[in-house]
mmCIF file of C-alpha atoms and ligand atoms in Angstrom:
data_model
loop_
_atom_site.group_PDB
_atom_site.id
_atom_site.type_symbol
_atom_site.label_atom_id
_atom_site.label_comp_id
_atom_site.label_asym_id
_atom_site.label_seq_id
_atom_site.Cartn_x
_atom_site.Cartn_y
_atom_site.Cartn_z
ATOM 1 C CA UNK V 1 117.910 123.072 129.786
ATOM 2 C CA UNK V 2 116.936 122.873 126.130
ATOM 3 C CA UNK V 3 114.344 125.452 125.155
ATOM 4 C CA UNK V 4 111.428 123.880 123.239
ATOM 5 C CA UNK V 5 108.407 125.791 122.018
ATOM 6 C CA UNK V 6 104.994 124.170 121.610
ATOM 7 C CA UNK V 7 104.766 123.612 117.884
ATOM 8 C CA UNK V 8 101.318 123.097 116.356
ATOM 9 C CA UNK V 9 102.668 123.024 112.793
ATOM 10 C CA UNK V 10 100.820 121.040 110.120
ATOM 11 C CA UNK V 11 104.177 119.886 108.762
ATOM 12 C CA UNK V 12 107.045 119.569 109.065
ATOM 13 C CA UNK V 13 105.695 118.891 112.493
ATOM 14 C CA UNK V 14 106.834 118.189 116.010
ATOM 15 C CA UNK V 15 108.882 115.008 116.518
ATOM 16 C CA UNK V 16 109.023 113.020 119.765
ATOM 17 C CA UNK V 17 111.655 114.587 122.028
ATOM 18 C CA UNK V 18 112.987 111.117 122.864
ATOM 19 C CA UNK V 19 113.597 110.496 119.166
ATOM 20 C CA UNK V 20 115.431 113.798 118.727
ATOM 21 C CA UNK V 21 117.574 113.085 121.772
ATOM 22 C CA UNK V 22 118.432 109.616 120.534
ATOM 23 C CA UNK V 23 119.435 111.070 117.168
ATOM 24 C CA UNK V 24 121.465 113.721 118.975
ATOM 25 C CA UNK V 25 123.355 111.115 120.993
ATOM 26 C CA UNK V 26 124.280 109.271 117.811
ATOM 27 C CA UNK V 27 124.724 112.325 115.616
ATOM 28 C CA UNK V 28 128.503 112.572 115.456
ATOM 29 C CA UNK V 29 129.423 108.957 116.127
ATOM 30 C CA UNK V 30 126.734 106.468 115.220
ATOM 31 C CA UNK V 31 126.976 103.678 117.767
ATOM 32 C CA UNK V 32 130.757 103.541 117.736
ATOM 33 C CA UNK V 33 131.042 103.565 113.942
ATOM 34 C CA UNK V 34 133.024 106.813 114.141
ATOM 35 C CA UNK V 35 130.837 108.673 111.682
ATOM 36 C CA UNK V 36 127.347 110.103 111.375
ATOM 37 C CA UNK V 37 124.429 108.444 109.582
ATOM 38 C CA UNK V 38 124.577 111.480 107.280
ATOM 39 C CA UNK V 39 128.111 110.572 106.260
ATOM 40 C CA UNK V 40 127.945 106.821 105.805
ATOM 41 C CA UNK V 41 127.680 104.929 102.537
ATOM 42 C CA UNK V 42 124.208 103.675 101.777
ATOM 43 C CA UNK V 43 125.923 100.369 100.885
ATOM 44 C CA UNK V 44 127.590 99.978 104.301
ATOM 45 C CA UNK V 45 126.583 97.297 106.837
ATOM 46 C CA UNK V 46 125.623 100.007 109.357
ATOM 47 C CA UNK V 47 123.250 101.679 106.948
ATOM 48 C CA UNK V 48 121.910 98.349 105.751
ATOM 49 C CA UNK V 49 120.780 97.595 109.310
ATOM 50 C CA UNK V 50 119.204 101.067 109.659
ATOM 51 C CA UNK V 51 117.311 100.613 106.377
ATOM 52 C CA UNK V 52 116.030 97.148 107.267
ATOM 53 C CA UNK V 53 115.119 98.282 110.754
ATOM 54 C CA UNK V 54 112.925 101.125 109.417
ATOM 55 C CA UNK V 55 111.131 98.758 107.012
ATOM 56 C CA UNK V 56 110.652 96.140 109.719
ATOM 57 C CA UNK V 57 109.375 98.792 112.124
ATOM 58 C CA UNK V 58 106.706 99.854 109.651
ATOM 59 C CA UNK V 59 105.809 96.275 108.765
ATOM 60 C CA UNK V 60 105.238 95.268 112.356
ATOM 61 C CA UNK V 61 103.454 98.471 113.465
ATOM 62 C CA UNK V 62 101.078 98.459 110.514
ATOM 63 C CA UNK V 63 100.819 94.692 110.057
ATOM 64 C CA UNK V 64 101.869 95.018 106.420
ATOM 65 C CA UNK V 65 101.297 91.672 104.646
ATOM 66 C CA UNK V 66 104.188 89.955 102.842
ATOM 67 C CA UNK V 67 102.654 90.515 99.440
ATOM 68 C CA UNK V 68 103.093 94.275 99.898
ATOM 69 C CA UNK V 69 106.255 96.208 99.079
ATOM 70 C CA UNK V 70 107.455 98.988 101.401
ATOM 71 C CA UNK V 71 109.296 101.703 99.490
ATOM 72 C CA UNK V 72 111.209 104.801 100.565
ATOM 73 C CA UNK V 73 111.050 107.368 97.787
ATOM 74 C CA UNK V 74 111.777 111.065 97.328
ATOM 75 C CA UNK V 75 109.845 113.947 95.780
ATOM 76 C CA UNK V 76 107.261 114.183 98.561
ATOM 77 C CA UNK V 77 103.642 113.139 98.447
ATOM 78 C CA UNK V 78 103.370 115.580 95.529
ATOM 79 C CA UNK V 79 105.434 113.331 93.268
ATOM 80 C CA UNK V 80 103.066 110.495 94.145
ATOM 81 C CA UNK V 81 100.263 112.547 92.586
ATOM 82 C CA UNK V 82 102.042 111.756 89.290
ATOM 83 C CA UNK V 83 103.677 108.400 90.018
ATOM 84 C CA UNK V 84 100.409 106.777 91.054
ATOM 85 C CA UNK V 85 98.629 107.373 87.729
ATOM 86 C CA UNK V 86 101.787 106.851 85.655
ATOM 87 C CA UNK V 87 102.249 103.401 87.179
ATOM 88 C CA UNK V 88 98.710 102.290 87.910
ATOM 89 C CA UNK V 89 96.402 103.878 85.350
ATOM 90 C CA UNK V 90 96.552 100.763 83.178
ATOM 91 C CA UNK V 91 95.028 98.973 81.378
ATOM 92 C CA UNK V 92 91.765 100.979 81.295
ATOM 93 C CA UNK V 93 93.533 104.348 81.522
ATOM 94 C CA UNK V 94 90.818 105.671 83.769
ATOM 95 C CA UNK V 95 90.626 106.393 87.473
ATOM 96 C CA UNK V 96 88.182 107.694 90.086
ATOM 97 C CA UNK V 97 89.099 110.432 92.566
ATOM 98 C CA UNK V 98 87.148 111.494 95.650
ATOM 99 C CA UNK V 99 87.676 115.176 96.293
ATOM 100 C CA UNK V 100 87.742 116.242 99.938
ATOM 101 C CA UNK V 101 90.203 119.107 99.879
ATOM 102 C CA UNK V 102 93.054 120.930 98.212
ATOM 103 C CA UNK V 103 95.409 117.942 98.207
ATOM 104 C CA UNK V 104 93.006 115.531 96.556
ATOM 105 C CA UNK V 105 92.310 118.210 93.941
ATOM 106 C CA UNK V 106 96.019 118.506 93.235
ATOM 107 C CA UNK V 107 96.265 114.729 92.948
ATOM 108 C CA UNK V 108 93.371 114.711 90.467
ATOM 109 C CA UNK V 109 94.931 117.461 88.343
ATOM 110 C CA UNK V 110 98.119 115.415 87.899
ATOM 111 C CA UNK V 111 96.178 112.251 87.109
ATOM 112 C CA UNK V 112 94.351 114.069 84.290
ATOM 113 C CA UNK V 113 97.672 114.253 82.485
ATOM 114 C CA UNK V 114 97.788 110.442 82.363
ATOM 115 C CA UNK V 115 94.272 109.423 81.404
ATOM 116 C CA UNK V 116 90.570 109.811 81.958
ATOM 117 C CA UNK V 117 89.749 110.929 85.483
ATOM 118 C CA UNK V 118 86.339 111.170 87.116
ATOM 119 C CA UNK V 119 85.294 112.871 90.307
ATOM 120 C CA UNK V 120 83.578 110.006 92.111
ATOM 121 C CA UNK V 121 82.460 112.139 95.050
ATOM 122 C CA UNK V 122 83.182 115.582 96.466
ATOM 123 C CA UNK V 123 82.451 117.837 99.417
ATOM 124 C CA UNK V 124 83.585 120.973 97.611
ATOM 125 C CA UNK V 125 80.057 122.420 97.457
ATOM 126 C CA UNK V 126 79.983 122.788 101.226
ATOM 127 C CA UNK V 127 83.535 124.090 101.504
ATOM 128 C CA UNK V 128 85.097 120.685 102.252
ATOM 129 C CA UNK V 129 83.488 120.600 105.673
ATOM 130 C CA UNK V 130 82.825 116.865 105.614
ATOM 131 C CA UNK V 131 83.593 113.447 104.157
ATOM 132 C CA UNK V 132 80.992 112.361 101.572
ATOM 133 C CA UNK V 133 78.560 109.586 102.560
ATOM 134 C CA UNK V 134 78.934 106.193 100.858
ATOM 135 C CA UNK V 135 75.542 106.781 99.200
ATOM 136 C CA UNK V 136 76.864 109.938 97.509
ATOM 137 C CA UNK V 137 79.733 108.158 95.787
ATOM 138 C CA UNK V 138 79.460 107.285 92.137
ATOM 139 C CA UNK V 139 82.117 104.648 91.529
ATOM 140 C CA UNK V 140 83.246 103.162 88.232
ATOM 141 C CA UNK V 141 83.796 99.423 88.695
ATOM 142 C CA UNK V 142 86.061 99.435 85.622
ATOM 143 C CA UNK V 143 88.434 102.142 86.892
ATOM 144 C CA UNK V 144 92.105 101.242 87.314
ATOM 145 C CA UNK V 145 92.006 102.600 90.875
ATOM 146 C CA UNK V 146 90.051 104.769 93.290
ATOM 147 C CA UNK V 147 92.019 107.558 94.988
ATOM 148 C CA UNK V 148 91.128 109.317 98.237
ATOM 149 C CA UNK V 149 92.892 111.403 100.874
ATOM 150 C CA UNK V 150 92.435 109.765 104.281
ATOM 151 C CA UNK V 151 92.942 112.964 106.285
ATOM 152 C CA UNK V 152 92.563 116.487 104.965
ATOM 153 C CA UNK V 153 95.344 118.511 106.500
ATOM 154 C CA UNK V 154 93.966 121.920 105.557
ATOM 155 C CA UNK V 155 90.248 121.422 106.233
ATOM 156 C CA UNK V 156 90.535 119.025 109.173
ATOM 157 C CA UNK V 157 88.370 116.136 108.062
ATOM 158 C CA UNK V 158 89.166 112.432 108.179
ATOM 159 C CA UNK V 159 87.655 109.275 106.697
ATOM 160 C CA UNK V 160 86.583 107.055 109.589
ATOM 161 C CA UNK V 161 86.680 103.982 107.366
ATOM 162 C CA UNK V 162 87.873 103.615 103.829
ATOM 163 C CA UNK V 163 85.439 103.898 100.899
ATOM 164 C CA UNK V 164 84.170 100.542 99.582
ATOM 165 C CA UNK V 165 85.917 100.122 96.254
ATOM 166 C CA UNK V 166 84.949 96.515 95.446
ATOM 167 C CA UNK V 167 87.595 95.008 93.166
ATOM 168 C CA UNK V 168 89.011 98.394 92.187
ATOM 169 C CA UNK V 169 92.379 98.953 93.933
ATOM 170 C CA UNK V 170 92.096 101.606 96.603
ATOM 171 C CA UNK V 171 94.840 104.253 96.650
ATOM 172 C CA UNK V 172 95.179 106.540 99.682
ATOM 173 C CA UNK V 173 97.192 109.650 100.391
ATOM 174 C CA UNK V 174 97.802 109.176 104.139
ATOM 175 C CA UNK V 175 100.332 111.988 104.507
ATOM 176 C CA UNK V 176 98.649 113.520 107.528
ATOM 177 C CA UNK V 177 97.369 110.493 109.433
ATOM 178 C CA UNK V 178 99.735 107.631 108.650
ATOM 179 C CA UNK V 179 100.568 105.603 111.780
ATOM 180 C CA UNK V 180 97.964 107.430 113.854
ATOM 181 C CA UNK V 181 95.535 104.478 114.072
ATOM 182 C CA UNK V 182 95.307 100.825 113.061
ATOM 183 C CA UNK V 183 94.414 100.234 109.428
ATOM 184 C CA UNK V 184 93.880 97.059 107.444
ATOM 185 C CA UNK V 185 96.578 97.402 104.785
ATOM 186 C CA UNK V 186 95.159 94.445 102.834
ATOM 187 C CA UNK V 187 92.181 96.630 101.886
ATOM 188 C CA UNK V 188 94.470 98.942 99.905
ATOM 189 C CA UNK V 189 96.235 98.683 96.577
ATOM 190 C CA UNK V 190 98.649 101.479 97.457
ATOM 191 C CA UNK V 191 99.211 103.864 100.370
ATOM 192 C CA UNK V 192 101.553 106.854 100.219
ATOM 193 C CA UNK V 193 102.617 109.475 102.726
ATOM 194 C CA UNK V 194 105.205 112.221 102.997
ATOM 195 C CA UNK V 195 107.058 111.628 106.273
ATOM 196 C CA UNK V 196 107.101 115.117 107.708
ATOM 197 C CA UNK V 197 103.887 115.041 109.728
ATOM 198 C CA UNK V 198 103.468 111.773 111.567
ATOM 199 C CA UNK V 199 106.477 109.723 110.551
ATOM 200 C CA UNK V 200 109.746 111.660 110.699
ATOM 201 C CA UNK V 201 111.515 114.539 108.981
ATOM 202 C CA UNK V 202 110.881 115.703 105.413
ATOM 203 C CA UNK V 203 112.847 114.080 102.615
ATOM 204 C CA UNK V 204 111.392 110.594 102.491
ATOM 205 C CA UNK V 205 108.031 109.462 101.156
ATOM 206 C CA UNK V 206 106.626 106.122 102.194
ATOM 207 C CA UNK V 207 104.855 103.961 99.623
ATOM 208 C CA UNK V 208 103.219 100.665 100.593
ATOM 209 C CA UNK V 209 101.822 98.734 97.640
ATOM 210 C CA UNK V 210 100.442 95.378 96.691
ATOM 211 C CA UNK V 211 103.241 93.680 94.761
ATOM 212 C CA UNK V 212 101.025 92.506 91.911
ATOM 213 C CA UNK V 213 100.404 96.173 91.024
ATOM 214 C CA UNK V 214 104.117 96.560 90.266
ATOM 215 C CA UNK V 215 103.476 94.739 87.001
ATOM 216 C CA UNK V 216 101.102 97.378 85.646
ATOM 217 C CA UNK V 217 103.610 100.083 84.726
ATOM 218 C CA UNK V 218 104.592 100.465 81.071
ATOM 219 C CA UNK V 219 108.240 99.834 80.121
ATOM 220 C CA UNK V 220 108.423 103.350 78.693
ATOM 221 C CA UNK V 221 108.257 105.016 82.117
ATOM 222 C CA UNK V 222 111.399 106.935 83.103
ATOM 223 C CA UNK V 223 113.374 104.545 85.311
ATOM 224 C CA UNK V 224 113.189 106.649 88.470
ATOM 225 C CA UNK V 225 109.418 107.085 88.151
ATOM 226 C CA UNK V 226 108.633 103.371 88.105
ATOM 227 C CA UNK V 227 107.776 101.683 91.413
ATOM 228 C CA UNK V 228 109.316 98.473 90.082
ATOM 229 C CA UNK V 229 112.754 100.110 89.888
ATOM 230 C CA UNK V 230 112.653 100.850 93.592
ATOM 231 C CA UNK V 231 110.930 97.621 94.646
ATOM 232 C CA UNK V 232 113.484 95.480 92.790
ATOM 233 C CA UNK V 233 116.324 97.154 94.702
ATOM 234 C CA UNK V 234 114.616 97.499 98.108
ATOM 235 C CA UNK V 235 114.663 101.326 97.719
ATOM 236 C CA UNK V 236 118.444 101.268 97.136
ATOM 237 C CA UNK V 237 118.426 101.741 93.368
ATOM 238 C CA UNK V 238 120.072 105.117 93.965
ATOM 239 C CA UNK V 239 121.119 106.959 97.124
ATOM 240 C CA UNK V 240 118.116 107.044 99.429
ATOM 241 C CA UNK V 241 117.462 109.848 101.960
ATOM 242 C CA UNK V 242 119.443 107.907 104.576
ATOM 243 C CA UNK V 243 119.033 110.333 107.462
ATOM 244 C CA UNK V 244 115.264 110.632 107.049
ATOM 245 C CA UNK V 245 114.904 106.854 106.846
ATOM 246 C CA UNK V 246 117.002 106.481 109.997
ATOM 247 C CA UNK V 247 114.658 108.921 111.763
ATOM 248 C CA UNK V 248 111.598 106.991 110.555
ATOM 249 C CA UNK V 249 113.144 103.870 112.131
ATOM 250 C CA UNK V 250 113.589 105.707 115.441
ATOM 251 C CA UNK V 251 110.010 107.042 115.268
ATOM 252 C CA UNK V 252 108.720 103.495 114.697
ATOM 253 C CA UNK V 253 110.574 102.246 117.760
ATOM 254 C CA UNK V 254 109.099 105.145 119.758
ATOM 255 C CA UNK V 255 105.608 104.223 118.537
ATOM 256 C CA UNK V 256 106.187 100.628 119.573
ATOM 257 C CA UNK V 257 107.203 101.826 123.057
ATOM 258 C CA UNK V 258 103.954 103.825 123.236
ATOM 259 C CA UNK V 259 101.995 100.628 122.675
ATOM 260 C CA UNK V 260 101.570 100.597 118.883
ATOM 261 C CA UNK V 261 98.656 101.670 116.738
ATOM 262 C CA UNK V 262 95.772 100.878 119.092
ATOM 263 C CA UNK V 263 97.379 102.900 121.865
ATOM 264 C CA UNK V 264 98.128 105.782 119.491
ATOM 265 C CA UNK V 265 94.572 105.851 118.211
ATOM 266 C CA UNK V 266 93.260 106.086 121.770
ATOM 267 C CA UNK V 267 95.775 108.736 122.759
ATOM 268 C CA UNK V 268 95.085 110.777 119.599
ATOM 269 C CA UNK V 269 91.318 110.569 120.137
ATOM 270 C CA UNK V 270 91.680 111.717 123.745
ATOM 271 C CA UNK V 271 93.852 114.671 122.769
ATOM 272 C CA UNK V 272 91.456 115.751 120.022
ATOM 273 C CA UNK V 273 88.384 115.361 122.244
ATOM 274 C CA UNK V 274 89.800 117.960 124.635
ATOM 275 C CA UNK V 275 89.798 120.573 121.873
ATOM 276 C CA UNK V 276 86.491 119.527 120.338
ATOM 277 C CA UNK V 277 84.896 119.710 123.800
ATOM 278 C CA UNK V 278 85.775 123.394 123.917
ATOM 279 C CA UNK V 279 83.825 123.991 120.679
ATOM 280 C CA UNK V 280 80.900 121.847 121.807
ATOM 281 C CA UNK V 281 80.569 123.411 125.246
ATOM 282 C CA UNK V 282 80.488 127.065 124.349
ATOM 283 C CA UNK V 283 79.897 129.424 121.471
ATOM 284 C CA UNK V 284 83.102 131.443 121.446
ATOM 285 C CA UNK V 285 85.171 128.905 119.495
ATOM 286 C CA UNK V 286 83.537 127.332 116.474
ATOM 287 C CA UNK V 287 84.712 124.167 114.739
ATOM 288 C CA UNK V 288 84.494 124.387 110.962
ATOM 289 C CA UNK V 289 83.706 120.788 110.025
ATOM 290 C CA UNK V 290 80.827 118.372 110.553
ATOM 291 C CA UNK V 291 81.104 116.419 113.780
ATOM 292 C CA UNK V 292 81.167 112.968 112.139
ATOM 293 C CA UNK V 293 84.057 113.979 109.867
ATOM 294 C CA UNK V 294 86.305 115.602 112.473
ATOM 295 C CA UNK V 295 90.006 114.842 112.204
ATOM 296 C CA UNK V 296 91.993 113.952 115.317
ATOM 297 C CA UNK V 297 95.128 115.309 113.602
ATOM 298 C CA UNK V 298 94.319 118.791 112.265
ATOM 299 C CA UNK V 299 91.758 120.837 114.123
ATOM 300 C CA UNK V 300 90.682 124.085 112.465
ATOM 301 C CA UNK V 301 88.467 126.572 114.271
ATOM 302 C CA UNK V 302 87.230 130.148 114.221
ATOM 303 C CA UNK V 303 86.718 132.835 116.834
ATOM 304 C CA UNK V 304 83.859 135.356 116.676
ATOM 305 C CA UNK V 305 85.910 137.822 114.576
ATOM 306 C CA UNK V 306 89.158 138.040 112.626
ATOM 307 C CA UNK V 307 90.316 140.688 115.030
ATOM 308 C CA UNK V 308 89.913 138.279 117.941
ATOM 309 C CA UNK V 309 91.716 135.600 115.927
ATOM 310 C CA UNK V 310 94.725 137.903 115.476
ATOM 311 C CA UNK V 311 94.759 138.717 119.168
ATOM 312 C CA UNK V 312 94.429 135.033 120.027
ATOM 313 C CA UNK V 313 97.435 134.204 117.834
ATOM 314 C CA UNK V 314 99.455 136.973 119.497
ATOM 315 C CA UNK V 315 98.565 135.538 122.897
ATOM 316 C CA UNK V 316 99.650 132.031 121.915
ATOM 317 C CA UNK V 317 103.014 133.381 120.747
ATOM 318 C CA UNK V 318 103.557 135.144 124.061
ATOM 319 C CA UNK V 319 103.327 131.819 125.894
ATOM 320 C CA UNK V 320 105.638 129.963 123.502
ATOM 321 C CA UNK V 321 103.124 128.344 121.178
ATOM 322 C CA UNK V 322 103.633 128.547 117.439
ATOM 323 C CA UNK V 323 102.136 127.701 114.051
ATOM 324 C CA UNK V 324 98.493 127.981 115.070
ATOM 325 C CA UNK V 325 97.512 130.174 112.139
ATOM 326 C CA UNK V 326 95.097 128.410 109.781
ATOM 327 C CA UNK V 327 96.179 127.579 106.242
ATOM 328 C CA UNK V 328 96.369 130.737 104.124
ATOM 329 C CA UNK V 329 93.542 129.464 101.892
ATOM 330 C CA UNK V 330 91.008 129.146 104.751
ATOM 331 C CA UNK V 331 92.145 131.520 107.516
ATOM 332 C CA UNK V 332 91.192 131.112 111.171
ATOM 333 C CA UNK V 333 93.153 128.909 113.541
ATOM 334 C CA UNK V 334 94.412 125.359 113.067
ATOM 335 C CA UNK V 335 95.978 123.162 115.731
ATOM 336 C CA UNK V 336 97.844 120.173 114.303
ATOM 337 C CA UNK V 337 98.295 117.576 117.019
ATOM 338 C CA UNK V 338 99.930 114.567 115.405
ATOM 339 C CA UNK V 339 101.271 111.504 117.267
ATOM 340 C CA UNK V 340 104.262 113.343 118.705
ATOM 341 C CA UNK V 341 102.286 116.232 120.228
ATOM 342 C CA UNK V 342 102.379 115.528 123.984
ATOM 343 C CA UNK V 343 98.897 115.455 125.592
ATOM 344 C CA UNK V 344 100.007 118.005 128.203
ATOM 345 C CA UNK V 345 100.661 120.543 125.434
ATOM 346 C CA UNK V 346 97.090 120.118 124.203
ATOM 347 C CA UNK V 347 95.997 120.736 127.823
ATOM 348 C CA UNK V 348 98.032 123.958 127.806
ATOM 349 C CA UNK V 349 96.266 125.105 124.648
ATOM 350 C CA UNK V 350 92.854 124.278 126.081
ATOM 351 C CA UNK V 351 93.663 126.256 129.258
ATOM 352 C CA UNK V 352 94.817 129.189 127.195
ATOM 353 C CA UNK V 353 91.654 129.071 125.058
ATOM 354 C CA UNK V 354 89.460 129.122 128.170
ATOM 355 C CA UNK V 355 91.404 132.001 129.648
ATOM 356 C CA UNK V 356 91.319 133.980 126.387
ATOM 357 C CA UNK V 357 87.571 133.481 126.178
ATOM 358 C CA UNK V 358 87.168 134.636 129.788
ATOM 359 C CA UNK V 359 88.991 137.898 129.179
ATOM 360 C CA UNK V 360 87.723 138.565 125.638
ATOM 361 C CA UNK V 361 84.379 136.811 125.334
HETATM 362 N N1 PMP J 401 98.941 115.385 100.739
HETATM 363 C C1 PMP J 401 98.565 115.855 101.940
HETATM 364 C C2 PMP J 401 97.335 115.295 102.594
HETATM 365 C C3 PMP J 401 99.333 116.844 102.559
HETATM 366 O O1 PMP J 401 98.953 117.334 103.754
HETATM 367 C C4 PMP J 401 100.502 117.337 101.915
HETATM 368 C C5 PMP J 401 101.400 118.364 102.543
HETATM 369 N N2 PMP J 401 100.882 119.235 103.430
HETATM 370 C C6 PMP J 401 100.817 116.835 100.653
HETATM 371 C C7 PMP J 401 100.030 115.852 100.107
HETATM 372 C C8 PMP J 401 102.019 117.334 99.914
HETATM 373 O O2 PMP J 401 103.139 116.764 100.492
HETATM 374 P P1 PMP J 401 104.627 117.084 100.054
HETATM 375 O O3 PMP J 401 104.925 118.473 100.518
HETATM 376 O O4 PMP J 401 105.401 116.018 100.778
HETATM 377 O O5 PMP J 401 104.713 116.944 98.596
#
């Protein structure tokens, strides 16, 4: 039998076993084509079907309207920190950013290189332990866009509904909660996400954008950095990350078999509640974020001492669990339980936490 550890990594993260097995079956000979997806031309009929299938999968799962483009790009979510302002910070050359963690700060720093950037809200003062209230936001109605990070991978907070941006296009980094719940795409100007947490393997970055925004970019942009280049060629302007896109297509089909976005939201909430219940019904484990802002994807917590945290991590390793160490910038423990984390593995963690508390508490 295949040996699989229980992987709580924040990304690249666990993929559905069914998806990996499907890819394995087709690895050497893709459906009788006699070659692997990794070896086929991106202009071949086989790949064309794979590419269209991945786009269609996303469109139907997320209910993406026809006036939105779906793009497969490279360079990770980090390149989007630059591409978004390069393409969209026009004509006013100013943008608002809401700062809820390290990733939104990085996004803001890149945007500063393109124009005037304002912090329209922040939870930095309280150590990014929450999502700011609507009443705390100070939005510029003339900004070219408003940027926020829907789920904060490091700090474990999530927006429960998007900020009200009025007529200003809303831009969201959804790298760590894309496809985890239903969203109304029509409320957004642009959504981007690196694939390697909730969508598939690293190497492809999803961008979903309102087509009218394609017209904003200046002609002087380097060709590869313009969204229009990729939209005009259906993400086949140059060689796309074919294998990663193929895997995204398989992950979409898996999500459809699970019942789509409503079912995933329910399943994700149930998984997360099991861990949050441990914090709320005892004082050994302590959640680090405000209850109303808790993320169902990344769940950071502390134990009474760093020494106990080290022992806890050792214990998890002994039973085949990995990647539970908190991000190096915040310490503690972090369990990332994206879509593909089976509920029974969350149960195993909860059992282990209770047992560790019993013997150490
Ligand atoms: N945004 C968020 C919310 C993330 O969690 C990450 C990666 N952990 C990034 C951006 C950066 O993504 P990439 O490594 O794909 O550039």
